mmCIF file of C-alpha atoms in Angstrom:
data_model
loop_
_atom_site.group_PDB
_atom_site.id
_atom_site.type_symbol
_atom_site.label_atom_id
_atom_site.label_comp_id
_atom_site.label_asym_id
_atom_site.label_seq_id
_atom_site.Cartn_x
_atom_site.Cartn_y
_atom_site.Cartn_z
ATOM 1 C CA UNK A 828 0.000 0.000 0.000
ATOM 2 C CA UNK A 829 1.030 3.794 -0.670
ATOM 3 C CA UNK A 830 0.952 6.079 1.397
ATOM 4 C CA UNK A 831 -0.789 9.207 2.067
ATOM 5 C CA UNK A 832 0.299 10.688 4.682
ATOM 6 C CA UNK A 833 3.836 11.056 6.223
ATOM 7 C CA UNK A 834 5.233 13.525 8.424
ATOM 8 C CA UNK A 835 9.301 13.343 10.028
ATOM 9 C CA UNK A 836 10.049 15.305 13.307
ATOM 10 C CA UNK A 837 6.587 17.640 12.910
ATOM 11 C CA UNK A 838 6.808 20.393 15.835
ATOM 12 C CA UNK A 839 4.392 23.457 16.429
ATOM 13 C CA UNK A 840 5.712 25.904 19.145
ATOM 14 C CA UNK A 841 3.410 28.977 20.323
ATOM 15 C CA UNK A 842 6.179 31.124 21.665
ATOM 16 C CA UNK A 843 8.147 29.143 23.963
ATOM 17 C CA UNK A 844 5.569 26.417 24.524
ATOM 18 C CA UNK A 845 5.811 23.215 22.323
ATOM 19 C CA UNK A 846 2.378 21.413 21.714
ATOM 20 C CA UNK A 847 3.428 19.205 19.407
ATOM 21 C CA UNK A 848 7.095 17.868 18.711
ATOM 22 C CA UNK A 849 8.597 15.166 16.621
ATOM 23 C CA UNK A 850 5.469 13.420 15.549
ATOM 24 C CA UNK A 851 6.411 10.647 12.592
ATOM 25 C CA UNK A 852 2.702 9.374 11.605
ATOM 26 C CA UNK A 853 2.641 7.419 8.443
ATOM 27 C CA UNK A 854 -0.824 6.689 7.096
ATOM 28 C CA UNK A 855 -1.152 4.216 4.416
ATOM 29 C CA UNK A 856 -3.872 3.360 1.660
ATOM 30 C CA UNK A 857 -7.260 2.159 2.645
ATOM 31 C CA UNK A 858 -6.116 3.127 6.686
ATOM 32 C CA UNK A 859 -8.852 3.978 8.999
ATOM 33 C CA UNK A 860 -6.183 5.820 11.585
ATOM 34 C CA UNK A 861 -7.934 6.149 14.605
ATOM 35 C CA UNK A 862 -5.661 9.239 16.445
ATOM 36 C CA UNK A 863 -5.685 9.133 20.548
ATOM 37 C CA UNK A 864 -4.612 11.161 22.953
ATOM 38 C CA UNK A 865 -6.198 13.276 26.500
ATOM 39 C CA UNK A 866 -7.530 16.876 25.382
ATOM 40 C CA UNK A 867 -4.849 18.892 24.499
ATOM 41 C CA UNK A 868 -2.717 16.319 23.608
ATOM 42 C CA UNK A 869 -1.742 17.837 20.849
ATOM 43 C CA UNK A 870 -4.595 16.033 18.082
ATOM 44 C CA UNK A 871 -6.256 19.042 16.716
ATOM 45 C CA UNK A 872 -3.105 21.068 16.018
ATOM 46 C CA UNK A 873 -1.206 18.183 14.301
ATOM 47 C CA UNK A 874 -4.755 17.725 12.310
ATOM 48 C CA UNK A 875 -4.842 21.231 11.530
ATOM 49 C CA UNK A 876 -1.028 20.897 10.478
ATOM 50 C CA UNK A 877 -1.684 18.037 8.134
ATOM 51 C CA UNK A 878 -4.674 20.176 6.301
ATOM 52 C CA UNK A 879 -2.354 22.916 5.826
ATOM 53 C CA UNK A 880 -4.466 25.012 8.546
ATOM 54 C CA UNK A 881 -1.393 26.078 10.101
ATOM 55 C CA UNK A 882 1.851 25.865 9.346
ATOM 56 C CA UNK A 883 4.527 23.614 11.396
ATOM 57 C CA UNK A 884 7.602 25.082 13.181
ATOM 58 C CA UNK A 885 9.708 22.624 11.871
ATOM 59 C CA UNK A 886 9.356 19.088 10.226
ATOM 60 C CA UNK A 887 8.303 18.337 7.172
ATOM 61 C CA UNK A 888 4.574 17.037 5.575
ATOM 62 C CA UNK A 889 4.481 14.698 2.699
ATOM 63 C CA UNK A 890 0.975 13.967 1.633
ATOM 64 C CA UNK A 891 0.171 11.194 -1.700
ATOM 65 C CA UNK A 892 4.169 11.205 -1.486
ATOM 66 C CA UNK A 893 4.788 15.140 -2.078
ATOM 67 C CA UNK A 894 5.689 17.468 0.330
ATOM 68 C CA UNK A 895 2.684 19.694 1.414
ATOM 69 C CA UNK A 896 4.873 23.037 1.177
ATOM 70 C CA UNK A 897 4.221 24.606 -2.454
ATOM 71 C CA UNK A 898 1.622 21.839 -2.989
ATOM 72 C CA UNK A 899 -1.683 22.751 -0.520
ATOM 73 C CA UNK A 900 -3.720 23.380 -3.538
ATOM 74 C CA UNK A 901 -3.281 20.005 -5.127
ATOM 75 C CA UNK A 902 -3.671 18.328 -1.874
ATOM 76 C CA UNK A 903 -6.676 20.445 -1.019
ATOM 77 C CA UNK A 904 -8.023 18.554 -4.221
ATOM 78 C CA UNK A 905 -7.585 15.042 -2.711
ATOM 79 C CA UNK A 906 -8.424 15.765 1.044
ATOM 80 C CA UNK A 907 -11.471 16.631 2.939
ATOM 81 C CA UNK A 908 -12.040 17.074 6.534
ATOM 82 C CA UNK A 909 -14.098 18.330 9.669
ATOM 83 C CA UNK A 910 -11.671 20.205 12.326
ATOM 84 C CA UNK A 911 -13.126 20.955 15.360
ATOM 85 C CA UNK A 912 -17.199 20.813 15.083
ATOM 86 C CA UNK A 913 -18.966 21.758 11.513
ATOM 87 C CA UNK A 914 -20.670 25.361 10.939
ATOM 88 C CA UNK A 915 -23.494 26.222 9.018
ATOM 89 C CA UNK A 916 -25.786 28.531 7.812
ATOM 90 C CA UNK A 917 -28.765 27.890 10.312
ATOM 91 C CA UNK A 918 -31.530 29.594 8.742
ATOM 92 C CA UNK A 919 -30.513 27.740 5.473
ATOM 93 C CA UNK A 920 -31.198 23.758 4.520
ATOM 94 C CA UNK A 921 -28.731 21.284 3.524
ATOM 95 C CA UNK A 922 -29.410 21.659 0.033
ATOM 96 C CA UNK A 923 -28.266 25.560 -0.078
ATOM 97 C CA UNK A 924 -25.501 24.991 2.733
ATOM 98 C CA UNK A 925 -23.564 22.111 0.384
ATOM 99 C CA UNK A 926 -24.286 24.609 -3.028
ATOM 100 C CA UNK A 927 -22.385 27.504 -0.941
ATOM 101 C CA UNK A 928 -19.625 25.527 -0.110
ATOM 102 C CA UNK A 929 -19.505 23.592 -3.405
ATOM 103 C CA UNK A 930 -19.273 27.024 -5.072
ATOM 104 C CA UNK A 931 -16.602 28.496 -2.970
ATOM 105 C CA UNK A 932 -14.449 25.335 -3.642
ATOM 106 C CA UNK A 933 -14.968 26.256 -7.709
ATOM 107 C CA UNK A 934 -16.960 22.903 -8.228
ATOM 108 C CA UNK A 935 -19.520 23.024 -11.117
ATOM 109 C CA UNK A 936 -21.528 20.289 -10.802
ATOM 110 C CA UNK A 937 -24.520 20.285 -8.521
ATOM 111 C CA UNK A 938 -25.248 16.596 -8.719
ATOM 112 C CA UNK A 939 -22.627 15.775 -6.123
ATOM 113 C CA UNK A 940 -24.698 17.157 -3.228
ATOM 114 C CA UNK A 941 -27.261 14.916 -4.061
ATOM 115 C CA UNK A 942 -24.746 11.788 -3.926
ATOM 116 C CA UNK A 943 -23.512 13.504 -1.027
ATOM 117 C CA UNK A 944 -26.625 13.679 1.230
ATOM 118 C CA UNK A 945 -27.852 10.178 0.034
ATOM 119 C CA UNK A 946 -24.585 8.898 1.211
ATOM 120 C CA UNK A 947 -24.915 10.266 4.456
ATOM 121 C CA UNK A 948 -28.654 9.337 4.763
ATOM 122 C CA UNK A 949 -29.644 12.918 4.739
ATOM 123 C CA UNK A 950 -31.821 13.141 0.940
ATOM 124 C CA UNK A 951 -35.083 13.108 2.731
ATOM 125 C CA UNK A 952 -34.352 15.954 5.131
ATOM 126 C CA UNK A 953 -32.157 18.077 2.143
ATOM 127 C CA UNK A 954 -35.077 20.642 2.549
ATOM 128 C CA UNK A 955 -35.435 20.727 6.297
ATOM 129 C CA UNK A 956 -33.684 24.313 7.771
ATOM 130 C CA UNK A 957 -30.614 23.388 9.530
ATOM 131 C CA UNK A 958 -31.581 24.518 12.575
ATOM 132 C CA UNK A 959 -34.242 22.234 13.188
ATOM 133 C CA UNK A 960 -31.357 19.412 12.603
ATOM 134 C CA UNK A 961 -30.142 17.351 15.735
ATOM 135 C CA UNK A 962 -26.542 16.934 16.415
ATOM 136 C CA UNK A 963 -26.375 13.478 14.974
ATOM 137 C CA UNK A 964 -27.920 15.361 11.442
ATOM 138 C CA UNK A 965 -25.454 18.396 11.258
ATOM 139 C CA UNK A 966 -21.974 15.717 12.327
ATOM 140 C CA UNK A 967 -23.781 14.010 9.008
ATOM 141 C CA UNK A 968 -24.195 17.291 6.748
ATOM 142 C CA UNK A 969 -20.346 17.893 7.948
ATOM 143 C CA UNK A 970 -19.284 15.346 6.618
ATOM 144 C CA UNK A 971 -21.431 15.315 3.356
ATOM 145 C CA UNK A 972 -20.003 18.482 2.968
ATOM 146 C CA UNK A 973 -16.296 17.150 3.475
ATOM 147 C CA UNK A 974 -17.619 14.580 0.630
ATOM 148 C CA UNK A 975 -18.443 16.949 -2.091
ATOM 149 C CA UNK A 976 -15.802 16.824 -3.725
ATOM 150 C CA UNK A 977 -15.088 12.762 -3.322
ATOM 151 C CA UNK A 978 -11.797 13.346 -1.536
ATOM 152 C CA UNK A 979 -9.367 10.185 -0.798
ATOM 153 C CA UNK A 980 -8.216 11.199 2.730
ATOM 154 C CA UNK A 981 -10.618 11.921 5.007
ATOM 155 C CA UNK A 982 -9.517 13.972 8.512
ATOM 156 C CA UNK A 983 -12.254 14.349 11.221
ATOM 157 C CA UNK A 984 -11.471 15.461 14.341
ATOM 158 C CA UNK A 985 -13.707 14.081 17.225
ATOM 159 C CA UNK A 986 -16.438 13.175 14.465
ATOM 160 C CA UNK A 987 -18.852 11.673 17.313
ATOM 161 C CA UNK A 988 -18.162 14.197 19.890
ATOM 162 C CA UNK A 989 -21.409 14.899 21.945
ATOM 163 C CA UNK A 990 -23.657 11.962 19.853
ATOM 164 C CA UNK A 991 -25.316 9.426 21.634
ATOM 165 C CA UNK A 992 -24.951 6.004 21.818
ATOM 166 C CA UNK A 993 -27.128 5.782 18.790
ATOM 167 C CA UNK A 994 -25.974 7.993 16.613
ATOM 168 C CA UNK A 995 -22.229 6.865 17.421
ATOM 169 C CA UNK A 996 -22.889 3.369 16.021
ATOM 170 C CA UNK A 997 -24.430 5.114 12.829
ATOM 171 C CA UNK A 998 -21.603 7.235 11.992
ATOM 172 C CA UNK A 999 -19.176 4.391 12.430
ATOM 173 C CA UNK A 1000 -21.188 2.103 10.417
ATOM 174 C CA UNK A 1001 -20.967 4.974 7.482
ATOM 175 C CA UNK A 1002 -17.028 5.346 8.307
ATOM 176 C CA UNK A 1003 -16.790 1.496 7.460
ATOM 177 C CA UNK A 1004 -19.030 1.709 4.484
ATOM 178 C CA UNK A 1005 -17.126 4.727 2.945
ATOM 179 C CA UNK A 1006 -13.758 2.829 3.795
ATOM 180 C CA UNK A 1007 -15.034 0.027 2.011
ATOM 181 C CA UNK A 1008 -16.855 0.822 -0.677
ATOM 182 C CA UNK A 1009 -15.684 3.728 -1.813
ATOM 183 C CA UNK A 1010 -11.966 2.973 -0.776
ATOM 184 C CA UNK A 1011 -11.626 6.472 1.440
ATOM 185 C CA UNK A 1012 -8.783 6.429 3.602
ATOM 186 C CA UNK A 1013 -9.798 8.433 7.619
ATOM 187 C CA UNK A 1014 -7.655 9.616 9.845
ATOM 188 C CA UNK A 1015 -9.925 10.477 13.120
ATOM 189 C CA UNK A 1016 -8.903 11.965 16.144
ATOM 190 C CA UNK A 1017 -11.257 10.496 19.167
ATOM 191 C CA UNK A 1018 -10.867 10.175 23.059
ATOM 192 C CA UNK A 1019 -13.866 7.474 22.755
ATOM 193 C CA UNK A 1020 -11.774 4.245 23.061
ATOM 194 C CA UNK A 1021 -14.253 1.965 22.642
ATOM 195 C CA UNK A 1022 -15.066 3.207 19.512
ATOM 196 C CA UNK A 1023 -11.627 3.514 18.218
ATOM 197 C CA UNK A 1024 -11.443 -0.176 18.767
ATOM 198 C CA UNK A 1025 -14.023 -1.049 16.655
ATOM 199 C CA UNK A 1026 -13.214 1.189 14.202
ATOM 200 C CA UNK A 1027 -9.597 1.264 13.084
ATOM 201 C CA UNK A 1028 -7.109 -0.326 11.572
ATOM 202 C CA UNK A 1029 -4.343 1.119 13.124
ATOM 203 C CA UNK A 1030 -3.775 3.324 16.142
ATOM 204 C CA UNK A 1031 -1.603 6.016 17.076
ATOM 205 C CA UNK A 1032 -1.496 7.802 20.853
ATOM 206 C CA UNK A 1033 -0.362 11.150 21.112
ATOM 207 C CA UNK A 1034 0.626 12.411 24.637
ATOM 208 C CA UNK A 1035 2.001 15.919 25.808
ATOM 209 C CA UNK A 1036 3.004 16.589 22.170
ATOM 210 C CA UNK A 1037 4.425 13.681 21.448
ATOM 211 C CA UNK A 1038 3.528 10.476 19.700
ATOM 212 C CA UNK A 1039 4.035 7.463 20.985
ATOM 213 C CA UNK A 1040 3.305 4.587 19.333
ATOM 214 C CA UNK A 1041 1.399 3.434 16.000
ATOM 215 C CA UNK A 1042 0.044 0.316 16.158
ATOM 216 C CA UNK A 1043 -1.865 -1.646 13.305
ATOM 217 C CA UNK A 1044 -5.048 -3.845 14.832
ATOM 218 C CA UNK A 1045 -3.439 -7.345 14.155
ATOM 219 C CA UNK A 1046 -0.527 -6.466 16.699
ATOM 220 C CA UNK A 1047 -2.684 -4.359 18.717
ATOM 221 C CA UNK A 1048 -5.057 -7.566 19.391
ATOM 222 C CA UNK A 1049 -1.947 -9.471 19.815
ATOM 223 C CA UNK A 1050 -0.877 -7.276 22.751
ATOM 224 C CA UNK A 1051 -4.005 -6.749 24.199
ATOM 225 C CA UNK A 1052 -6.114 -10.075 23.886
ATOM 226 C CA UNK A 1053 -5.626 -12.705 26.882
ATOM 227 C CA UNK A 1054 -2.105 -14.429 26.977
ATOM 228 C CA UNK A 1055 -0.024 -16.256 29.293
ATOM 229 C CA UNK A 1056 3.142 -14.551 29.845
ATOM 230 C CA UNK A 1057 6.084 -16.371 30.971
ATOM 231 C CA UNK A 1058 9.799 -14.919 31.367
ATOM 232 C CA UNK A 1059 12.299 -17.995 31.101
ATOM 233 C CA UNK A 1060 15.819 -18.627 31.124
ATOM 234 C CA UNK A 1061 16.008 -19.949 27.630
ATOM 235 C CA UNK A 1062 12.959 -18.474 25.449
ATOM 236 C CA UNK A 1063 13.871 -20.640 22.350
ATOM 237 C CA UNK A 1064 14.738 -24.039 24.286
ATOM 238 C CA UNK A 1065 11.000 -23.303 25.917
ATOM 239 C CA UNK A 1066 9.351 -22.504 22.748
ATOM 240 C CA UNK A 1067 10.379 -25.998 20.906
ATOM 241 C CA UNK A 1068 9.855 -27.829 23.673
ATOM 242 C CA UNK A 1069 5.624 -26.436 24.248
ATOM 243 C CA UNK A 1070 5.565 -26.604 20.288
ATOM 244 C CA UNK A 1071 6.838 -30.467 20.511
ATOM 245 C CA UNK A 1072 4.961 -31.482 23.540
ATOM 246 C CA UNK A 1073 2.264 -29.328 23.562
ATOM 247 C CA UNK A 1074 1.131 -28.265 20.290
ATOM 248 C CA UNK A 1075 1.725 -24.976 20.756
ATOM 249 C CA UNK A 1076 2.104 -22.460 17.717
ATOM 250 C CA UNK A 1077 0.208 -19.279 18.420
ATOM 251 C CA UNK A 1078 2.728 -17.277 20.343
ATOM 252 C CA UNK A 1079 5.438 -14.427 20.961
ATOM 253 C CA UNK A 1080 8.933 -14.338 21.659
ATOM 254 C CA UNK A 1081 10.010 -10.961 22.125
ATOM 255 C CA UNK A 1082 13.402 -11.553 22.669
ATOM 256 C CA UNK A 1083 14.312 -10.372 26.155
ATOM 257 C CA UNK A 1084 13.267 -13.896 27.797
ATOM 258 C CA UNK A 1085 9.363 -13.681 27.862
ATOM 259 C CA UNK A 1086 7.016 -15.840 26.049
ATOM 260 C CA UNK A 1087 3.322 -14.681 25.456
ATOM 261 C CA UNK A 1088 1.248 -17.811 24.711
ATOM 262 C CA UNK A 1089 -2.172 -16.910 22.868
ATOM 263 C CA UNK A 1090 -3.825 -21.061 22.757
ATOM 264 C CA UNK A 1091 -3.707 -23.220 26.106
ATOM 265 C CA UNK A 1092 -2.974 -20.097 28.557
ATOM 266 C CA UNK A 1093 -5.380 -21.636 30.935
ATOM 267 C CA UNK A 1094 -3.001 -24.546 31.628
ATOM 268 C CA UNK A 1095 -0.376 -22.995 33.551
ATOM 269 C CA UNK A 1096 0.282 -25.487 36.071
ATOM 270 C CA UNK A 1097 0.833 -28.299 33.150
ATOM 271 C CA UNK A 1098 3.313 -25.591 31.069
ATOM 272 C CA UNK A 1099 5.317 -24.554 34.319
ATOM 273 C CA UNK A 1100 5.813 -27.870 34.881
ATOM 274 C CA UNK A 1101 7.090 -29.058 31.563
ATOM 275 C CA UNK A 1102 9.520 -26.767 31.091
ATOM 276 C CA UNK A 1103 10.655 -27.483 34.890
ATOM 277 C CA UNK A 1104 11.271 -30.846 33.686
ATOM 278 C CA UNK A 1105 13.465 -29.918 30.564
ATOM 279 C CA UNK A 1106 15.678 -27.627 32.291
ATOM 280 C CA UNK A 1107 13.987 -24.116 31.648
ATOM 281 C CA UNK A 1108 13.709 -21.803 34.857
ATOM 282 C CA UNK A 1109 10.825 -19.633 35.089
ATOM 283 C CA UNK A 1110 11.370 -16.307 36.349
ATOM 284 C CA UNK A 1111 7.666 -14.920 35.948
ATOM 285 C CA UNK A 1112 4.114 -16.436 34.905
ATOM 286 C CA UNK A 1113 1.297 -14.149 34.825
ATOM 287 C CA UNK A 1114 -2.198 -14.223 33.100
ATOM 288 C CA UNK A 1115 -2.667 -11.194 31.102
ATOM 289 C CA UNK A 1116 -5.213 -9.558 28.898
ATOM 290 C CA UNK A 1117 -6.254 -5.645 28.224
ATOM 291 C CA UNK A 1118 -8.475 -3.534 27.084
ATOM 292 C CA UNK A 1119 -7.717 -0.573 24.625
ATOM 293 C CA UNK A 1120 -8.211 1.324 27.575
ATOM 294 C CA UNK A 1121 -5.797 -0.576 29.559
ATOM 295 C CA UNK A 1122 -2.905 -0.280 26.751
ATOM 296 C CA UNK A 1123 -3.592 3.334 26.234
ATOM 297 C CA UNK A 1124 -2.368 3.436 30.343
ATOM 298 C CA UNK A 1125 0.807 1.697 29.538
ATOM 299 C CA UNK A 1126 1.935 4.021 27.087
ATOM 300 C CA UNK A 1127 0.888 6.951 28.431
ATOM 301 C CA UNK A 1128 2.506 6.325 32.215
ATOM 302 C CA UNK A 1129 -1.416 5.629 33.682
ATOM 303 C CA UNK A 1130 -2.980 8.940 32.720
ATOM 304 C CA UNK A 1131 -6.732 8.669 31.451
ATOM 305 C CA UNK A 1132 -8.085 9.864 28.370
ATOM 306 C CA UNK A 1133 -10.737 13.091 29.536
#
């Protein structure tokens, strides 16, 4: 896969104060990037960085694989986004909203609101005054509008920020959709883990500025689904020997002594004492297992998301 996004050693500095400082993100093809990190993190202004809303104080922006410097109209082409929440023209329906932005971004055709508002469920309320829409219905127009212009990149920044349970479930079902049918690659910003978990592909958490870690979801689900961990005195000598005897083939070694078995982790008597009997101390044996929530702690040092 190509990708669309890269950035090397992106800082923004307000004066003396750095919010955000050495991010490298790389966002590939058909990537829904879900983006975490506690408010003020540093998510919005690295956003707003990558949509050439502000510009960095050092580091560099490649988007489709060409720098974003000299290039913002081209990628302005290829990208469309939501940054902090959506506004509108109130006293105005969805219909006449979309035609005012689709003729500020020099786009003659009409047609694409239409395709726009049907693919956000919205054609049979194009007429209603926006106004009289709930929050769920203007999140939807916003992103319609981000639409017009059938972008490739996606960036939303706390999309489902104030829905309700309800209306969260139906704007990740359209993520997926648009992800998968039309081959749109997102890179969201949330603090709503659970969400995040059923929604991406691959994670990165930002904290005080700084990212760090990306993660894709087959090695996130690795490190966070249940797992015996066991730190040996020979990791390779134990790993033949529960392959041989056990049957054992859905596991880690991670090279500093510790095992993390994925199959049979609820025999641990039977495993501790097979490897006792072939020579192989154990150090440690622990069950282990964690939510999104719980890995989000270990990289961040414990600290919550707001």
């Amino acid at each position: 896969m190509s990708e669309i996004i890269r950035t090397r050693n992106l800082t923004k500095r307000y004066n003396t104060k750095t919010v955000v400082s050495d991010v490298n993100m790389t966002i590939r093809t058909g990537d829904i990037y879900g983006f975490l990190g506690q408010n003020g993190a540093g998510k919005t202004t690295t956003l707003r960085m990558l949509k050439g809303l502000i510009r960095p104080s050092a580091g560099e922006i490649e988007l489709f694989g060409t720098p974003l410097h000299g290039n913002k109209a081209k990628a302005k082409e290829r990208i469309g986004g939501i940054i902090e929440y959506p506004g509108f023209y109130l006293n105005l329906n969805a219909v006449d909203n979309l035609d005012i932005h689709r003729r500020l971004m020099g786009m003659g055709n009409k047609e694409c609101i239409e395709d726009a508002l049907k693919t956000v469920g919205l054609l049979d309320a194009k007429r209603v005054k926006v106004k009289n829409y709930s929050l769920g219905m203007k999140q939807r127009l916003g992103i319609a509008r981000a639409l017009l212009h059938q972008p490739e990149l996606l960036i939303l920044d706390e999309p489902t920020n104030g829905l309700d349970p309800g209306g969260i479930k139906e704007i990740r079902q359209l993520f997926q959709e648009l992800a998968s049918k039309r081959g749109i690659t997102f890179l969201i910003s949330s603090h709503l883990l659970s969400e995040v978990e059923q929604l991406a592909t691959k994670i990165g958490i930002i904290h005080k500025g700084q990212l760090l870690e990306e993660v894709d979801r087959e090695n996130l689900r690795k490190k966070t689904r249940n797992h015996l961990q066991i730190k040996v005195t020979d990791e390779q000598k134990a790993s033949f020997i529960m392959e041989q005897k056990l049957g054992i083939t859905d596991y880690i070694v991670d090279g500093s002594g510790v095992l993390r078995l994925y199959e049979q982790f609820e025999l641990p008597d039977q495993i501790s004492l097979l490897l006792a009997n072939n020579g192989i101390g154990i150090k440690e044996m622990m069950l282990s297992g964690d939510s999104l929530e719980d890995y989000f702690l270990k990289v961040t040092g414990g600290e919550r998301l707001d």
